[in-house]
XYZ file of C-alpha atoms in Angstrom:
424
model
C 0.066 -0.040 0.011
C 1.480 3.272 -1.030
C 1.338 5.594 2.108
C 4.208 6.835 3.855
C 5.729 3.811 5.546
C 5.149 4.733 9.016
C 1.619 5.907 8.402
C 0.938 2.633 6.854
C 1.846 0.756 9.868
C 0.366 3.079 12.450
C -3.056 3.013 10.442
C -2.888 -0.846 10.616
C -2.378 -0.902 14.199
C -5.227 1.528 14.766
C -7.587 -0.119 12.428
C -10.535 -2.151 14.167
C -10.677 -5.804 13.400
C -13.419 -6.587 11.054
C -14.104 -10.409 10.893
C -16.152 -10.562 7.736
C -14.277 -9.606 4.605
C -17.375 -8.060 3.053
C -17.863 -5.521 5.894
C -14.518 -3.881 5.143
C -14.316 -4.367 1.535
C -17.820 -2.749 1.078
C -19.180 -1.121 -0.964
C -20.326 -3.962 -2.890
C -21.389 -1.658 -5.605
C -18.237 0.356 -6.417
C -19.277 3.227 -8.820
C -16.828 3.783 -11.792
C -16.647 6.566 -14.347
C -14.534 7.415 -17.395
C -12.562 10.679 -16.973
C -10.246 12.661 -19.227
C -6.776 10.681 -19.292
C -4.659 13.542 -20.767
C -4.646 15.326 -17.313
C -2.370 12.400 -16.066
C 0.803 13.092 -18.294
C 4.132 11.478 -17.668
C 7.321 12.905 -19.234
C 10.269 10.579 -20.039
C 13.724 11.435 -18.122
C 16.906 9.930 -18.979
C 19.240 11.188 -16.266
C 19.585 12.799 -12.780
C 21.447 15.554 -11.259
C 24.589 13.394 -11.539
C 24.433 12.942 -15.402
C 22.742 10.683 -17.962
C 21.743 7.243 -16.703
C 23.347 5.558 -19.798
C 26.734 7.384 -19.021
C 26.536 6.625 -15.277
C 25.949 3.017 -15.770
C 28.581 2.705 -18.548
C 31.133 4.262 -15.972
C 30.038 1.476 -13.544
C 30.422 -1.208 -16.132
C 34.144 -0.060 -16.696
C 34.770 -0.744 -12.950
C 32.478 -3.670 -12.161
C 31.436 -7.089 -13.794
C 28.117 -6.612 -15.691
C 25.731 -9.433 -15.803
C 21.949 -9.869 -16.935
C 18.871 -11.255 -15.336
C 19.586 -14.685 -16.801
C 22.924 -14.900 -14.914
C 21.248 -13.999 -11.692
C 18.447 -16.525 -12.102
C 21.189 -19.090 -12.571
C 22.931 -18.026 -9.506
C 20.234 -18.197 -6.866
C 21.275 -18.785 -3.215
C 18.215 -19.420 -1.145
C 15.338 -22.084 -1.275
C 11.686 -21.342 -1.375
C 8.992 -23.776 -0.302
C 6.286 -24.982 -2.729
C 2.614 -24.233 -1.512
C -0.324 -26.415 -2.170
C -2.633 -23.817 -0.881
C -2.529 -20.258 0.766
C -4.815 -19.153 3.544
C -7.976 -17.583 2.370
C -7.487 -18.851 -1.363
C -8.411 -22.382 -1.157
C -11.155 -22.365 -3.726
C -9.264 -20.623 -6.423
C -5.612 -21.431 -5.562
C -3.344 -22.862 -8.474
C 0.260 -22.689 -7.540
C 2.725 -20.714 -5.367
C 5.590 -20.692 -2.856
C 6.753 -19.147 0.443
C 10.104 -17.775 1.347
C 12.792 -19.355 3.646
C 12.332 -18.892 7.408
C 14.502 -15.803 7.558
C 12.595 -13.946 4.817
C 9.169 -15.191 6.169
C 9.841 -13.599 9.393
C 12.186 -10.675 8.989
C 10.470 -7.392 10.104
C 12.410 -4.691 8.522
C 12.137 -6.015 4.822
C 8.402 -5.997 3.500
C 7.386 -7.574 0.247
C 5.211 -5.411 -2.078
C 5.279 -5.971 -5.642
C 5.100 -8.947 -7.881
C 5.648 -9.667 -11.683
C 6.564 -12.762 -13.727
C 8.144 -13.753 -16.919
C 4.667 -14.161 -18.404
C 4.628 -10.299 -18.196
C 8.069 -9.922 -19.780
C 7.268 -11.986 -22.779
C 4.016 -13.379 -24.252
C 5.044 -17.063 -24.221
C 5.862 -16.759 -20.539
C 9.576 -17.449 -20.406
C 12.777 -15.405 -20.247
C 14.728 -14.109 -22.010
C 13.279 -13.901 -25.555
C 14.146 -17.364 -27.021
C 14.971 -18.693 -23.608
C 13.386 -21.083 -21.185
C 13.512 -19.487 -17.609
C 10.220 -19.407 -15.712
C 10.631 -16.663 -13.118
C 8.920 -14.529 -10.722
C 10.183 -10.955 -9.385
C 9.170 -9.553 -6.185
C 10.001 -6.136 -4.657
C 10.470 -5.319 -1.005
C 11.031 -2.018 0.860
C 13.054 -1.426 4.052
C 11.130 -0.358 7.156
C 13.177 1.385 9.793
C 10.292 1.523 12.210
C 8.545 -1.916 11.739
C 6.422 -1.608 14.896
C 5.249 1.863 14.048
C 6.073 3.417 17.498
C 7.953 6.303 16.055
C 11.277 4.886 16.966
C 13.777 3.772 14.371
C 14.671 0.317 15.434
C 16.845 0.020 12.164
C 17.959 3.472 11.505
C 20.072 2.547 8.495
C 17.551 2.498 5.706
C 18.636 0.104 2.996
C 15.905 1.102 0.490
C 14.640 -1.234 -1.936
C 15.444 -4.930 -2.925
C 14.245 -7.151 -5.799
C 14.009 -10.889 -5.488
C 14.668 -13.126 -8.596
C 12.708 -16.377 -8.121
C 13.956 -19.319 -10.328
C 10.614 -21.100 -10.850
C 11.885 -23.678 -13.381
C 11.123 -26.272 -10.829
C 7.611 -25.492 -9.393
C 8.414 -28.082 -6.751
C 11.602 -26.543 -5.493
C 11.969 -22.892 -6.362
C 15.127 -20.932 -5.529
C 15.767 -17.294 -5.301
C 18.277 -14.468 -4.876
C 17.971 -10.954 -3.479
C 19.335 -8.057 -5.457
C 19.533 -4.290 -4.314
C 17.914 -1.704 -6.305
C 20.174 1.464 -6.567
C 20.338 4.782 -8.414
C 23.633 5.547 -10.138
C 25.376 8.647 -9.079
C 28.961 10.139 -8.987
C 30.991 10.931 -5.656
C 32.118 14.265 -4.652
C 35.535 13.513 -6.385
C 33.787 12.489 -9.598
C 34.033 8.701 -9.239
C 31.051 6.615 -10.490
C 29.180 5.059 -7.536
C 25.386 4.422 -6.525
C 23.038 5.176 -3.746
C 20.079 3.085 -2.212
C 16.451 4.111 -3.223
C 14.277 5.043 -0.312
C 10.712 4.639 -1.897
C 8.062 2.193 -1.272
C 8.027 -0.012 -4.538
C 4.198 -0.953 -4.110
C 4.089 -2.221 -7.549
C 6.319 -3.590 -10.348
C 5.924 -4.696 -13.933
C 8.535 -6.747 -16.160
C 8.091 -5.948 -19.812
C 10.835 -7.443 -22.185
C 14.154 -6.312 -20.570
C 12.684 -3.490 -18.652
C 11.482 -3.409 -15.125
C 8.944 -0.644 -14.221
C 8.697 0.338 -10.556
C 6.001 2.716 -9.192
C 7.298 5.941 -7.404
C 4.404 6.751 -5.212
C 4.430 10.612 -5.419
C 6.557 11.126 -8.659
C 5.715 8.555 -11.440
C 7.732 5.516 -12.633
C 11.378 4.268 -12.263
C 12.803 1.957 -14.925
C 15.522 -0.669 -14.563
C 17.174 -2.545 -17.403
C 17.460 -6.171 -16.527
C 20.316 -6.549 -19.037
C 22.559 -4.361 -16.733
C 23.275 -5.492 -13.333
C 26.442 -5.419 -11.533
C 28.439 -7.739 -9.161
C 29.677 -6.024 -5.927
C 31.541 -7.200 -2.822
C 29.699 -8.703 -0.160
C 31.739 -8.423 2.743
C 30.225 -5.166 4.362
C 26.527 -5.543 5.068
C 26.082 -1.986 6.049
C 27.868 -0.206 3.119
C 26.482 0.869 -0.389
C 28.240 2.266 -3.229
C 32.005 2.911 -3.556
C 33.681 2.950 -0.145
C 37.443 3.127 0.107
C 37.914 1.811 -3.400
C 35.481 -1.036 -3.234
C 31.816 -1.161 -4.393
C 29.320 -2.729 -1.867
C 25.487 -3.512 -1.942
C 24.601 -3.864 1.750
C 25.977 -7.526 1.697
C 24.153 -8.453 -1.627
C 26.050 -9.993 -4.486
C 24.307 -7.816 -7.239
C 22.891 -4.485 -7.679
C 20.498 -3.332 -10.343
C 20.941 0.407 -11.261
C 18.218 2.658 -12.521
C 18.245 3.293 -16.207
C 15.158 5.577 -16.803
C 12.217 7.412 -15.343
C 8.903 8.837 -16.168
C 7.874 11.805 -14.163
C 4.406 13.053 -13.415
C 3.849 16.319 -15.174
C 0.130 16.404 -15.199
C -2.464 16.176 -12.151
C -1.180 14.531 -9.181
C -1.506 10.663 -9.155
C -0.708 8.231 -6.448
C 1.446 5.603 -8.140
C 0.514 2.843 -5.911
C 0.389 -0.328 -8.106
C 1.072 -1.142 -11.646
C -0.012 -4.048 -13.917
C 0.377 -5.162 -17.551
C -2.472 -5.616 -20.117
C -1.477 -7.952 -22.981
C -5.180 -8.199 -24.012
C -5.156 -4.639 -25.247
C -3.870 -3.334 -28.680
C -1.235 -2.294 -28.281
C 0.006 -3.734 -24.983
C -0.409 -1.442 -22.180
C 0.300 -0.690 -18.511
C -2.093 0.349 -15.770
C -1.541 2.194 -12.610
C -4.045 2.154 -9.634
C -4.242 4.504 -6.394
C -4.358 3.314 -2.871
C -6.745 5.092 -0.436
C -7.396 4.346 3.186
C -11.112 5.131 3.075
C -12.001 5.740 -0.556
C -10.591 9.149 -0.805
C -7.057 9.645 -2.139
C -4.853 11.706 -0.044
C -3.113 14.358 -1.879
C -1.912 16.432 1.100
C 1.690 17.164 1.721
C 4.503 18.426 -0.434
C 6.068 15.455 -1.818
C 4.065 15.467 -5.050
C 5.322 15.957 -8.587
C 2.820 17.448 -10.920
C 0.435 20.430 -11.427
C -2.177 19.972 -8.813
C -4.880 17.560 -7.345
C -7.502 15.900 -9.474
C -10.608 14.237 -8.216
C -9.879 12.383 -4.959
C -11.826 9.281 -6.209
C -9.241 6.412 -6.608
C -8.299 6.083 -10.376
C -6.978 3.462 -12.744
C -4.955 5.103 -15.563
C -3.528 3.418 -18.670
C -0.531 4.066 -20.878
C 0.149 2.221 -24.233
C 3.510 0.421 -24.556
C 5.745 0.129 -27.495
C 6.825 -3.640 -27.765
C 9.765 -2.758 -29.984
C 11.775 -0.763 -27.259
C 9.591 -1.650 -24.269
C 8.899 1.986 -23.503
C 5.693 4.106 -23.187
C 4.383 4.750 -26.734
C 3.345 8.110 -25.356
C 3.362 10.023 -22.126
C -0.284 10.801 -22.603
C -2.511 8.078 -21.055
C -5.070 6.462 -23.328
C -7.657 5.782 -20.544
C -8.514 6.951 -17.026
C -11.388 5.818 -14.932
C -12.496 6.342 -11.286
C -13.551 3.481 -8.933
C -15.112 4.245 -5.587
C -13.141 1.422 -4.042
C -10.874 1.664 -1.007
C -7.737 -0.086 0.027
C -6.619 -0.967 -3.549
C -3.175 -2.724 -3.398
C -2.910 -4.087 -6.901
C -4.099 -3.790 -10.579
C -4.194 -5.738 -13.732
C -6.477 -5.301 -16.679
C -7.841 -7.132 -19.887
C -8.983 -4.523 -22.185
C -11.872 -2.710 -20.308
C -11.955 -5.391 -17.516
C -9.964 -4.383 -14.526
C -8.972 -6.573 -11.480
C -8.292 -5.115 -8.287
C -6.679 -6.643 -4.948
C -8.442 -5.082 -1.965
C -6.908 -5.460 1.588
C -8.612 -5.884 4.828
C -6.072 -5.140 7.568
C -3.798 -7.631 9.439
C -6.432 -10.012 10.376
C -8.986 -10.235 7.654
C -8.819 -11.881 4.334
C -8.290 -9.714 1.116
C -10.326 -9.926 -2.031
C -9.630 -9.979 -5.770
C -12.611 -7.636 -7.285
C -13.238 -6.831 -10.877
C -15.069 -3.894 -12.612
C -15.487 -2.768 -16.071
C -14.486 0.596 -17.538
C -17.364 3.103 -17.212
C -19.566 0.542 -15.454
C -21.454 1.258 -12.217
C -20.658 -2.017 -10.271
C -17.506 -4.087 -9.251
C -17.933 -7.593 -7.832
C -15.689 -9.999 -5.920
C -14.066 -12.675 -7.668
C -12.507 -14.648 -4.737
C -10.865 -14.107 -1.549
C -7.075 -13.400 -1.254
C -4.600 -14.005 1.521
C -4.160 -11.436 4.642
C -2.271 -8.611 3.771
C -2.746 -8.949 -0.121
C -0.494 -6.674 -2.264
C 0.295 -6.332 -5.927
C -1.286 -8.372 -8.920
C 0.199 -10.074 -11.990
C -1.948 -11.444 -14.655
C -0.666 -14.983 -16.436
C -2.716 -15.937 -19.336
C -3.054 -19.705 -20.075
C -1.806 -18.813 -23.504
C 1.581 -18.298 -22.277
C 2.747 -21.538 -23.968
C 6.250 -21.612 -22.480
C 4.812 -21.674 -18.946
C 1.162 -22.528 -19.058
C -1.535 -23.233 -16.716
C -4.793 -25.083 -17.717
C -6.608 -21.617 -17.232
C -5.513 -18.042 -16.713
C -4.253 -17.062 -13.177
C -3.650 -13.960 -11.427
C -0.367 -13.849 -9.067
C -0.619 -12.155 -5.876
C 1.603 -11.766 -2.561
C 1.007 -11.032 0.992
C 3.157 -8.716 3.217
C 2.810 -9.441 6.809
C 5.688 -11.241 8.542
C 4.819 -14.954 9.181
C 2.081 -14.722 6.713
C 4.065 -14.095 3.386
C 2.792 -16.063 0.328
C 3.392 -15.593 -3.350
C 0.578 -17.512 -5.173
C -1.816 -17.604 -8.308
C -5.420 -17.971 -8.193
C -7.782 -18.743 -11.077
C -8.624 -15.550 -12.860
C -12.312 -16.445 -12.672
C -12.267 -17.303 -9.209
C -13.225 -20.926 -9.565
């Protein structure tokens, strides 16, 4: 969920327990309306205050060993456990896994986003012409996991991305990679910094990874450009005394591009791919605690607040370079639904993951652009987050029917799983 990290946890702690999912996921009728999409413009950005991303990453490549996502998937170092069900999803469950004991219970790393190689390429495998079945998951670092206002872990390590090798569904393996932004030091040497964001949603499209930046837009990472770094200092990041570190991780993935919001404010909470549209497109959804999007504060990039009803906004994609076809969206709709955590679409049909606090099951809900009602497809796990659609037509990695991937965030209750898209 894309609020400030502490407000998320404090809000959860303060929320009353509601046992029946329908009581908190109401209204059962979620009103939707089509609005002008042009008001939510994005503008491509190819660099930061330190220089062009391409030049900064080329400088790092001259100092470090460069690898790609295929190499990372072949170099996993942790074991996941196959799931045969996930709590709250028994009717619709298809497949999934859970983390090793350390990642299942760690309180300062919190999983948020999910995407798969069925997003990356239409046949479901990676790279193009390859054979890897893979799942990617984003996590953010929480310095104050109990939400009491005291930083139990004052060194904020930013964001990490998990590469899950799912070639064996019975024994998945994985590795964490640190997401970083390339920079230069005060003396002009190439380095990188951690990224202190929420990473509530991610989308894998070809060689590119899109990561939502809540108040600003989208960050882009090239999965053909990762770097190996020294692992001996768990609390160091970037160039330190002549050596490059990534908080103890073996690989870092540097940012390669961005799309900044230059239209009305939009809360970039979650992101999903639509391969059913022509052309392919990505959709972004907004989180709200109570059905009214909060645009207060000074963190926003854009020209001012639009309607505060939660929105789903679509941008067309160019499959030749995997970039946005245009910064102007092709569709925008409102939907009167609170606690939206994830979004995927199939043309005018939109699927939402809707959360219900730390004790109640979430729900997969669906509505049609411009329609007046949304309906519940099936239950999801407690703490449901991002979504990723996986069509049965993904021949390289197929299920008997189309599924939607989801993941859950709470320590001790962390599952990554797929449910049948029709809820059956």
